[in-house]
Amino acid sequence: MNMYEAEKRLWDVFQQPLKDYQKRRIVFWYDKSQSFSDELKEYQIEDVLVLRCDDQHYFETKYLVEHVHPEQNVLIYFEHERPENEKNPLLDMYFYSQEFKMDPMENLKDELGIKIETSDVFFKSYQLFFNNKQRRKQFANVLADKHEITEMDLELAILCVLTKTKELHPFGVFRSLFTEYGSGQDSLWQQVVKFGRPAAFWQLAKLSFGYVQETPSIATLCQAVFQTKLHAEFEGKIPANWEKQLLRQANNCVVFLNRWMNLRDEQDSYNRLSDNVFEELQIVKWMKNKPAKWLAQSDTFQAFDKQLVEGIAVQLAEGAILFDEFENIILNRRASYWFDSFGNEFEALLAASRLLKQIHLNEKEGFPYQKEAFWKSYQERYYQLDSYYRQFYVAFDKGSALSDAFADLRMTVENYYKNGFLAKLAETWMTFFKDATAFSVENTLKQESFYKDWVSTYAVKENRIFVIISDALRYEVAVELGQQLEASTHYNVATHALQGVVPSYTELGMASLLPHHQLSLSASGEVVADEMGTKGLHQRNAVLEAKLGVDRAKAVDAKAILNSSRSELREMFKGSNSIYYIYHNTIDAIGDHAASESHVFEAVELAQQELIRLIDKLFNGVSAVRFLVTADHGFLYTRDALRTLDKVNADRTDVIASNRRFFTNREADSQNPGLLDFKVDVLADEDVYVHIPRGAARLAIQGGGSNFVHGGILPQEVMIPVLDITTERGKEMHKSVDVQLISNTDRITNIVTYLDFLQVQAVSAERRARKVKLYFSDGMDNLISNEVTLLADSPNEQASDRMVREKFVLMSQSYNLLSEYHFIMLDLETDEEITRKKFVIDLPDAGLF
């Protein structure tokens, strides 16, 4: 070997990354033949001090290295062989340094600190592997963090390099080869065949999984791992012809695949492989007609979730009343592997199950027979059915590949909502007004008094209030919006309900929210407030300025705020104004047109997002601290086209205002049994009457656009929300619920064990849901069990309803009674360790890994 090659190898040595305990690299070079003595006199290497040492300069060399150049890389050259330890004056320095040898294998062994007696035989047996410089480097990198290297580690490191696995762990090797198998490739396996020893891999498979075959293959090993995991999950209830393929180290199969599924960057490879294995094992035949509760035991294959959602959909559509069972399955599934792939389907099922459950309860209990009690019941309970109906369609419309089962379920939901809930609610509600001459619910706050009751005090205060009026913001939508705002770090929300004006349409509803003494009709039939027009932003601003002063109140379009820059926003709200009316129109703008009314539930979601952005922008941009969010009216909406019997023919003469839910004129009696007739008592005019179809019926008018309507007296139309929002800039973020391990043990005696957990507090306005990961680790923080995701989001007040039992599978390996093992609970949002509890693992027969 010439000096050029020696220089290259020395350069490689000094370029190796330092270990954690090293600050520099010191290299000893013993050149017994003095082959490089002359060349070394001219040798220079950047940032390396080259010292020549002979028998007369040991002390000087030691002094230079340790005291004169204590931080510099050093090459010490000797023109003799390395002396025996007891005769080596630099022995202490030698022990924390590295010896350079012209044999690259010897250099590698020294660098890694390999002291195994059989290592020479090992390296010679892999001569072809080590002939490649890049493979040698990768081999060293894989073993870099290993302090005591065994021969098994050397074999594993070879496999890691050949399978492009960066972690020194058998699972990484199996994952790489299984990934390749799932893609229909075998180039990595051919590398093992060419540069490694296949027998070493099959020995690793035997130790890791208990896999032994006369003619082993990646295909049968991979299939057997999946089969064994299913055997564990379904408690042995698997096809009989699988028995011979089951692996002895079943727990390691479970932990291996579980760990793979939890590696975010490796999920595509798992998905592809699991789909292939599903087909190869013909699992579709085995799982046919299996009930949802049975399938819910496993999330190994995507098809389980597909059949799960379809099965629940079929059962709900056919009238099954296992609502609690279905809800538990769906809620538990949210922490499973495939949930995101079927999230819309599961959300649709959850909403459908809750809707149908409440309708069944209502059929048993009936509606209240007293008007005020009915109003209160809708405010507290019945509004949820409108929410469930809306949530079902939001999820249903987003589903990319919903099956026929969901089409049938949609028809069931539609029928039950329209006929089982809405029609019966409307029928009962109408009985309270069959002899009434005006619409009124006693002991309720009125929409026409909104300014006086909620806003007027700010006319004389220095503090500002921001009134946001969102067109057609139905009560149930506002409740959900309030919950979303409460979950943030800034807002406290109180939700109230007003009795809206009748007819419940935009012009009258908007006018009633403005400051006024009286509302009336102009000669042209428009609603005016104290003789001032109220239609549109300009007229409403004029009313505010006239009533409160030019410098005290202002009307603003929400779009202008949402589209403004920070400087434009500050300019918009500078001055001494204390009352701002902000007008937002997304729901009504989409729902009130025949071409777009089917998208009204999408509009609801958009409106909620816009309102949150609007409030956030005002809070952050102009330091707004008090908001009122309200509406002009609500709405009715059903998806399917209305039947003829859902429409009322009416002789409409001298109409002042109208839509599909009402018309006004100056006739007190419509002479139509399909209509209710009321005086419009919110108007000062003595002779204006409104005529409204009974129940949820619409007026028979030519043209489309009859599914989304408002104007009548149903609670969905006239229960007006008021969200009273206060802000706290320094408000402490809502704490997450606490999760505690409540099993009274610190000792594991079964390789499959169950532990109990308690969600300490119920989810509420003060406590947020929490998602945690649970697992066991050894003293080096290596994972030794499956990972369990626990979603603590129960709102139930009863503590027993917030308890859950989780299954943990420990790896089959040797455990020492004196070693440290820990149970870990990790917050998945913050990555914060919540719990680290010491456990003793008493499993003498767990097997050697």
PDB file of C-alpha atoms in Angstrom, residues 475-695:
ATOM      1  CA  TYR A 475     -80.136  28.409  17.323  1.00  0.00           C
ATOM      2  CA  GLU A 476     -78.486  24.962  17.127  1.00  0.00           C
ATOM      3  CA  VAL A 477     -75.740  26.348  14.864  1.00  0.00           C
ATOM      4  CA  ALA A 478     -75.056  29.142  17.346  1.00  0.00           C
ATOM      5  CA  VAL A 479     -74.840  26.683  20.259  1.00  0.00           C
ATOM      6  CA  GLU A 480     -72.176  24.743  18.366  1.00  0.00           C
ATOM      7  CA  LEU A 481     -70.362  27.979  17.521  1.00  0.00           C
ATOM      8  CA  GLY A 482     -70.364  28.920  21.199  1.00  0.00           C
ATOM      9  CA  GLN A 483     -68.803  25.576  22.073  1.00  0.00           C
ATOM     10  CA  GLN A 484     -66.086  26.116  19.495  1.00  0.00           C
ATOM     11  CA  LEU A 485     -65.323  29.581  20.880  1.00  0.00           C
ATOM     12  CA  GLU A 486     -65.303  28.297  24.458  1.00  0.00           C
ATOM     13  CA  ALA A 487     -62.673  25.746  23.489  1.00  0.00           C
ATOM     14  CA  SER A 488     -60.263  28.542  22.536  1.00  0.00           C
ATOM     15  CA  THR A 489     -57.921  30.344  24.886  1.00  0.00           C
ATOM     16  CA  HIS A 490     -59.666  33.732  24.894  1.00  0.00           C
ATOM     17  CA  TYR A 491     -63.441  33.535  25.111  1.00  0.00           C
ATOM     18  CA  ASN A 492     -66.130  32.965  27.708  1.00  0.00           C
ATOM     19  CA  VAL A 493     -69.537  32.349  26.136  1.00  0.00           C
ATOM     20  CA  ALA A 494     -73.039  32.412  27.584  1.00  0.00           C
ATOM     21  CA  THR A 495     -75.824  31.215  25.254  1.00  0.00           C
ATOM     22  CA  HIS A 496     -79.332  32.705  25.420  1.00  0.00           C
ATOM     23  CA  ALA A 497     -82.528  32.400  23.391  1.00  0.00           C
ATOM     24  CA  LEU A 498     -84.937  35.136  22.289  1.00  0.00           C
ATOM     25  CA  GLN A 499     -88.413  34.837  20.855  1.00  0.00           C
ATOM     26  CA  GLY A 500     -88.055  36.083  17.307  1.00  0.00           C
ATOM     27  CA  VAL A 501     -90.444  38.328  15.437  1.00  0.00           C
ATOM     28  CA  VAL A 502     -93.142  36.830  13.214  1.00  0.00           C
ATOM     29  CA  PRO A 503     -93.008  36.535  10.296  1.00  0.00           C
ATOM     30  CA  SER A 504     -89.397  35.376  10.714  1.00  0.00           C
ATOM     31  CA  TYR A 505     -87.812  36.880   7.647  1.00  0.00           C
ATOM     32  CA  THR A 506     -84.763  39.047   7.050  1.00  0.00           C
ATOM     33  CA  GLU A 507     -86.266  42.503   6.668  1.00  0.00           C
ATOM     34  CA  LEU A 508     -88.366  42.406   9.846  1.00  0.00           C
ATOM     35  CA  GLY A 509     -85.752  40.516  11.848  1.00  0.00           C
ATOM     36  CA  MET A 510     -82.951  42.929  10.963  1.00  0.00           C
ATOM     37  CA  ALA A 511     -85.123  45.958  11.720  1.00  0.00           C
ATOM     38  CA  SER A 512     -86.132  44.583  15.118  1.00  0.00           C
ATOM     39  CA  LEU A 513     -82.487  44.405  16.222  1.00  0.00           C
ATOM     40  CA  LEU A 514     -81.865  48.125  15.595  1.00  0.00           C
ATOM     41  CA  PRO A 515     -82.538  50.843  18.181  1.00  0.00           C
ATOM     42  CA  HIS A 516     -86.136  52.031  17.713  1.00  0.00           C
ATOM     43  CA  HIS A 517     -89.318  53.174  19.420  1.00  0.00           C
ATOM     44  CA  GLN A 518     -91.605  51.530  16.935  1.00  0.00           C
ATOM     45  CA  LEU A 519     -91.498  49.537  13.728  1.00  0.00           C
ATOM     46  CA  SER A 520     -93.995  50.082  10.948  1.00  0.00           C
ATOM     47  CA  LEU A 521     -94.490  49.743   7.215  1.00  0.00           C
ATOM     48  CA  SER A 522     -93.742  52.504   4.752  1.00  0.00           C
ATOM     49  CA  ALA A 523     -96.134  53.368   1.963  1.00  0.00           C
ATOM     50  CA  SER A 524     -94.213  50.973  -0.290  1.00  0.00           C
ATOM     51  CA  GLY A 525     -94.498  48.180   2.284  1.00  0.00           C
ATOM     52  CA  GLU A 526     -90.900  48.265   3.564  1.00  0.00           C
ATOM     53  CA  VAL A 527     -90.162  47.912   7.276  1.00  0.00           C
ATOM     54  CA  VAL A 528     -89.062  51.206   8.830  1.00  0.00           C
ATOM     55  CA  ALA A 529     -87.786  52.073  12.296  1.00  0.00           C
ATOM     56  CA  ASP A 530     -89.234  55.376  13.462  1.00  0.00           C
ATOM     57  CA  GLU A 531     -89.894  56.309   9.821  1.00  0.00           C
ATOM     58  CA  MET A 532     -86.309  55.466   8.770  1.00  0.00           C
ATOM     59  CA  GLY A 533     -85.535  52.758   6.229  1.00  0.00           C
ATOM     60  CA  THR A 534     -83.800  49.625   7.548  1.00  0.00           C
ATOM     61  CA  LYS A 535     -82.918  47.766   4.386  1.00  0.00           C
ATOM     62  CA  GLY A 536     -79.249  47.296   3.618  1.00  0.00           C
ATOM     63  CA  LEU A 537     -76.063  48.437   5.319  1.00  0.00           C
ATOM     64  CA  HIS A 538     -76.368  52.104   4.384  1.00  0.00           C
ATOM     65  CA  GLN A 539     -79.874  52.561   5.830  1.00  0.00           C
ATOM     66  CA  ARG A 540     -79.036  50.614   8.989  1.00  0.00           C
ATOM     67  CA  ASN A 541     -75.969  52.778   9.541  1.00  0.00           C
ATOM     68  CA  ALA A 542     -78.157  55.859   9.158  1.00  0.00           C
ATOM     69  CA  VAL A 543     -80.520  54.520  11.866  1.00  0.00           C
ATOM     70  CA  LEU A 544     -77.599  53.905  14.251  1.00  0.00           C
ATOM     71  CA  GLU A 545     -76.147  57.366  13.666  1.00  0.00           C
ATOM     72  CA  ALA A 546     -79.524  59.064  14.026  1.00  0.00           C
ATOM     73  CA  LYS A 547     -80.392  57.257  17.240  1.00  0.00           C
ATOM     74  CA  LEU A 548     -76.972  57.190  18.905  1.00  0.00           C
ATOM     75  CA  GLY A 549     -74.851  59.847  17.237  1.00  0.00           C
ATOM     76  CA  VAL A 550     -72.443  59.897  14.309  1.00  0.00           C
ATOM     77  CA  ASP A 551     -69.487  59.323  16.586  1.00  0.00           C
ATOM     78  CA  ARG A 552     -71.132  56.677  18.780  1.00  0.00           C
ATOM     79  CA  ALA A 553     -72.325  53.875  16.483  1.00  0.00           C
ATOM     80  CA  LYS A 554     -71.492  52.388  13.124  1.00  0.00           C
ATOM     81  CA  ALA A 555     -72.667  49.584  10.797  1.00  0.00           C
ATOM     82  CA  VAL A 556     -69.971  47.481   9.107  1.00  0.00           C
ATOM     83  CA  ASP A 557     -69.994  44.640   6.574  1.00  0.00           C
ATOM     84  CA  ALA A 558     -68.289  41.499   7.913  1.00  0.00           C
ATOM     85  CA  LYS A 559     -66.633  40.884   4.543  1.00  0.00           C
ATOM     86  CA  ALA A 560     -64.843  44.212   4.776  1.00  0.00           C
ATOM     87  CA  ILE A 561     -63.373  43.157   8.129  1.00  0.00           C
ATOM     88  CA  LEU A 562     -62.415  39.666   6.995  1.00  0.00           C
ATOM     89  CA  ASN A 563     -60.676  41.021   3.882  1.00  0.00           C
ATOM     90  CA  SER A 564     -58.899  43.923   5.592  1.00  0.00           C
ATOM     91  CA  SER A 565     -55.237  44.238   6.470  1.00  0.00           C
ATOM     92  CA  ARG A 566     -54.235  45.044  10.052  1.00  0.00           C
ATOM     93  CA  SER A 567     -53.768  48.749   9.261  1.00  0.00           C
ATOM     94  CA  GLU A 568     -57.058  48.904   7.343  1.00  0.00           C
ATOM     95  CA  LEU A 569     -58.811  47.241  10.272  1.00  0.00           C
ATOM     96  CA  ARG A 570     -57.484  49.808  12.743  1.00  0.00           C
ATOM     97  CA  GLU A 571     -58.536  52.619  10.443  1.00  0.00           C
ATOM     98  CA  MET A 572     -62.018  51.106  10.197  1.00  0.00           C
ATOM     99  CA  PHE A 573     -62.473  51.098  13.974  1.00  0.00           C
ATOM    100  CA  LYS A 574     -60.663  54.225  15.046  1.00  0.00           C
ATOM    101  CA  GLY A 575     -62.605  57.033  16.704  1.00  0.00           C
ATOM    102  CA  SER A 576     -64.990  57.215  19.613  1.00  0.00           C
ATOM    103  CA  ASN A 577     -67.702  54.794  18.434  1.00  0.00           C
ATOM    104  CA  SER A 578     -68.817  52.486  21.215  1.00  0.00           C
ATOM    105  CA  ILE A 579     -71.429  50.370  19.370  1.00  0.00           C
ATOM    106  CA  TYR A 580     -70.711  48.466  16.187  1.00  0.00           C
ATOM    107  CA  TYR A 581     -73.301  46.471  14.269  1.00  0.00           C
ATOM    108  CA  ILE A 582     -71.511  43.989  12.001  1.00  0.00           C
ATOM    109  CA  TYR A 583     -73.568  42.245   9.326  1.00  0.00           C
ATOM    110  CA  HIS A 584     -72.618  38.748   8.168  1.00  0.00           C
ATOM    111  CA  ASN A 585     -74.450  36.824   5.468  1.00  0.00           C
ATOM    112  CA  THR A 586     -73.293  33.347   4.458  1.00  0.00           C
ATOM    113  CA  ILE A 587     -76.012  30.864   5.430  1.00  0.00           C
ATOM    114  CA  ASP A 588     -78.951  32.796   4.006  1.00  0.00           C
ATOM    115  CA  ALA A 589     -76.989  33.857   0.914  1.00  0.00           C
ATOM    116  CA  ILE A 590     -76.525  30.200  -0.064  1.00  0.00           C
ATOM    117  CA  GLY A 591     -79.695  28.653   1.370  1.00  0.00           C
ATOM    118  CA  ASP A 592     -82.115  31.227  -0.025  1.00  0.00           C
ATOM    119  CA  HIS A 593     -81.452  30.329  -3.674  1.00  0.00           C
ATOM    120  CA  ALA A 594     -82.857  27.267  -5.400  1.00  0.00           C
ATOM    121  CA  ALA A 595     -79.593  26.528  -7.200  1.00  0.00           C
ATOM    122  CA  SER A 596     -77.537  26.400  -4.002  1.00  0.00           C
ATOM    123  CA  GLU A 597     -79.929  25.529  -1.159  1.00  0.00           C
ATOM    124  CA  SER A 598     -78.704  21.912  -1.073  1.00  0.00           C
ATOM    125  CA  HIS A 599     -75.340  23.288   0.098  1.00  0.00           C
ATOM    126  CA  VAL A 600     -76.762  25.121   3.086  1.00  0.00           C
ATOM    127  CA  PHE A 601     -75.122  22.797   5.622  1.00  0.00           C
ATOM    128  CA  GLU A 602     -71.765  23.432   3.987  1.00  0.00           C
ATOM    129  CA  ALA A 603     -72.603  27.121   4.330  1.00  0.00           C
ATOM    130  CA  VAL A 604     -73.226  26.601   8.045  1.00  0.00           C
ATOM    131  CA  GLU A 605     -69.699  25.221   8.501  1.00  0.00           C
ATOM    132  CA  LEU A 606     -68.259  28.065   6.456  1.00  0.00           C
ATOM    133  CA  ALA A 607     -70.246  30.622   8.464  1.00  0.00           C
ATOM    134  CA  GLN A 608     -68.959  29.221  11.744  1.00  0.00           C
ATOM    135  CA  GLN A 609     -65.375  29.411  10.489  1.00  0.00           C
ATOM    136  CA  GLU A 610     -65.890  32.982   9.271  1.00  0.00           C
ATOM    137  CA  LEU A 611     -67.457  34.104  12.549  1.00  0.00           C
ATOM    138  CA  ILE A 612     -64.571  32.663  14.556  1.00  0.00           C
ATOM    139  CA  ARG A 613     -62.088  34.404  12.241  1.00  0.00           C
ATOM    140  CA  LEU A 614     -64.089  37.617  12.527  1.00  0.00           C
ATOM    141  CA  ILE A 615     -64.082  37.566  16.326  1.00  0.00           C
ATOM    142  CA  ASP A 616     -60.410  36.580  16.473  1.00  0.00           C
ATOM    143  CA  LYS A 617     -59.499  39.388  14.101  1.00  0.00           C
ATOM    144  CA  LEU A 618     -61.338  42.015  16.125  1.00  0.00           C
ATOM    145  CA  PHE A 619     -59.917  40.673  19.379  1.00  0.00           C
ATOM    146  CA  ASN A 620     -56.335  40.665  18.119  1.00  0.00           C
ATOM    147  CA  GLY A 621     -56.516  43.646  15.761  1.00  0.00           C
ATOM    148  CA  VAL A 622     -58.514  46.278  17.682  1.00  0.00           C
ATOM    149  CA  SER A 623     -58.561  44.774  21.193  1.00  0.00           C
ATOM    150  CA  ALA A 624     -62.296  44.042  21.176  1.00  0.00           C
ATOM    151  CA  VAL A 625     -63.383  42.528  24.496  1.00  0.00           C
ATOM    152  CA  ARG A 626     -67.191  42.181  24.288  1.00  0.00           C
ATOM    153  CA  PHE A 627     -69.274  40.629  21.531  1.00  0.00           C
ATOM    154  CA  LEU A 628     -72.905  39.732  20.989  1.00  0.00           C
ATOM    155  CA  VAL A 629     -73.624  37.264  18.191  1.00  0.00           C
ATOM    156  CA  THR A 630     -77.241  36.987  17.097  1.00  0.00           C
ATOM    157  CA  ALA A 631     -79.446  36.479  14.038  1.00  0.00           C
ATOM    158  CA  ASP A 632     -82.434  37.894  12.227  1.00  0.00           C
ATOM    159  CA  HIS A 633     -84.131  34.464  11.956  1.00  0.00           C
ATOM    160  CA  GLY A 634     -83.426  30.742  11.822  1.00  0.00           C
ATOM    161  CA  PHE A 635     -84.437  28.277   9.126  1.00  0.00           C
ATOM    162  CA  LEU A 636     -86.041  24.968   8.253  1.00  0.00           C
ATOM    163  CA  TYR A 637     -84.251  22.602   5.892  1.00  0.00           C
ATOM    164  CA  THR A 638     -84.837  19.063   4.707  1.00  0.00           C
ATOM    165  CA  ARG A 639     -82.892  17.410   1.922  1.00  0.00           C
ATOM    166  CA  ASP A 640     -85.461  15.547  -0.153  1.00  0.00           C
ATOM    167  CA  ALA A 641     -87.904  17.230  -2.501  1.00  0.00           C
ATOM    168  CA  LEU A 642     -91.224  18.084  -0.879  1.00  0.00           C
ATOM    169  CA  ARG A 643     -94.360  16.159  -1.706  1.00  0.00           C
ATOM    170  CA  THR A 644     -97.533  17.858  -2.919  1.00  0.00           C
ATOM    171  CA  LEU A 645     -99.201  17.255   0.442  1.00  0.00           C
ATOM    172  CA  ASP A 646     -96.359  19.226   2.103  1.00  0.00           C
ATOM    173  CA  LYS A 647     -97.561  22.342   0.291  1.00  0.00           C
ATOM    174  CA  VAL A 648    -100.548  24.557   0.980  1.00  0.00           C
ATOM    175  CA  ASN A 649    -102.496  26.294  -1.760  1.00  0.00           C
ATOM    176  CA  ALA A 650    -103.574  29.743  -0.673  1.00  0.00           C
ATOM    177  CA  ASP A 651    -105.426  32.601  -2.264  1.00  0.00           C
ATOM    178  CA  ARG A 652    -102.946  35.429  -1.758  1.00  0.00           C
ATOM    179  CA  THR A 653    -104.338  38.864  -2.402  1.00  0.00           C
ATOM    180  CA  ASP A 654    -102.851  42.306  -1.771  1.00  0.00           C
ATOM    181  CA  VAL A 655     -99.639  40.728  -0.492  1.00  0.00           C
ATOM    182  CA  ILE A 656     -97.234  43.052   1.322  1.00  0.00           C
ATOM    183  CA  ALA A 657     -94.389  40.567   1.872  1.00  0.00           C
ATOM    184  CA  SER A 658     -94.084  36.834   1.293  1.00  0.00           C
ATOM    185  CA  ASN A 659     -91.947  33.774   0.781  1.00  0.00           C
ATOM    186  CA  ARG A 660     -92.695  30.046   0.839  1.00  0.00           C
ATOM    187  CA  ARG A 661     -93.464  30.082   4.573  1.00  0.00           C
ATOM    188  CA  PHE A 662     -95.718  33.131   4.945  1.00  0.00           C
ATOM    189  CA  PHE A 663     -97.413  36.066   3.369  1.00  0.00           C
ATOM    190  CA  THR A 664     -98.672  39.309   4.910  1.00  0.00           C
ATOM    191  CA  ASN A 665    -101.602  41.433   3.924  1.00  0.00           C
ATOM    192  CA  ARG A 666    -104.336  43.433   5.615  1.00  0.00           C
ATOM    193  CA  GLU A 667    -106.865  40.606   5.926  1.00  0.00           C
ATOM    194  CA  ALA A 668    -107.326  39.203   9.436  1.00  0.00           C
ATOM    195  CA  ASP A 669    -108.757  35.863   8.303  1.00  0.00           C
ATOM    196  CA  SER A 670    -107.355  33.947   5.351  1.00  0.00           C
ATOM    197  CA  GLN A 671    -110.378  31.605   5.297  1.00  0.00           C
ATOM    198  CA  ASN A 672    -107.913  28.725   4.759  1.00  0.00           C
ATOM    199  CA  PRO A 673    -107.791  25.773   7.230  1.00  0.00           C
ATOM    200  CA  GLY A 674    -104.221  25.071   6.163  1.00  0.00           C
ATOM    201  CA  LEU A 675    -103.040  28.422   7.482  1.00  0.00           C
ATOM    202  CA  LEU A 676    -102.598  30.080  10.861  1.00  0.00           C
ATOM    203  CA  ASP A 677    -103.490  33.786  10.942  1.00  0.00           C
ATOM    204  CA  PHE A 678    -101.779  36.226  13.321  1.00  0.00           C
ATOM    205  CA  LYS A 679    -101.646  39.935  13.739  1.00  0.00           C
ATOM    206  CA  VAL A 680     -98.092  41.211  13.231  1.00  0.00           C
ATOM    207  CA  ASP A 681     -98.023  42.830  16.653  1.00  0.00           C
ATOM    208  CA  VAL A 682     -94.398  43.929  16.404  1.00  0.00           C
ATOM    209  CA  LEU A 683     -95.542  46.532  13.888  1.00  0.00           C
ATOM    210  CA  ALA A 684     -97.289  49.700  14.996  1.00  0.00           C
ATOM    211  CA  ASP A 685     -99.680  49.316  12.072  1.00  0.00           C
ATOM    212  CA  GLU A 686    -103.052  48.100  13.288  1.00  0.00           C
ATOM    213  CA  ASP A 687    -104.080  46.093  10.269  1.00  0.00           C
ATOM    214  CA  VAL A 688    -101.130  43.941   9.136  1.00  0.00           C
ATOM    215  CA  TYR A 689    -101.624  40.185   9.397  1.00  0.00           C
ATOM    216  CA  VAL A 690     -99.392  37.211   8.647  1.00  0.00           C
ATOM    217  CA  HIS A 691    -100.634  33.880   7.280  1.00  0.00           C
ATOM    218  CA  ILE A 692     -98.420  30.838   7.881  1.00  0.00           C
ATOM    219  CA  PRO A 693     -98.865  27.216   6.722  1.00  0.00           C
ATOM    220  CA  ARG A 694     -99.511  24.852   9.590  1.00  0.00           C
ATOM    221  CA  GLY A 695     -96.678  22.531  10.668  1.00  0.00           C
TER     222      GLY A 695
END
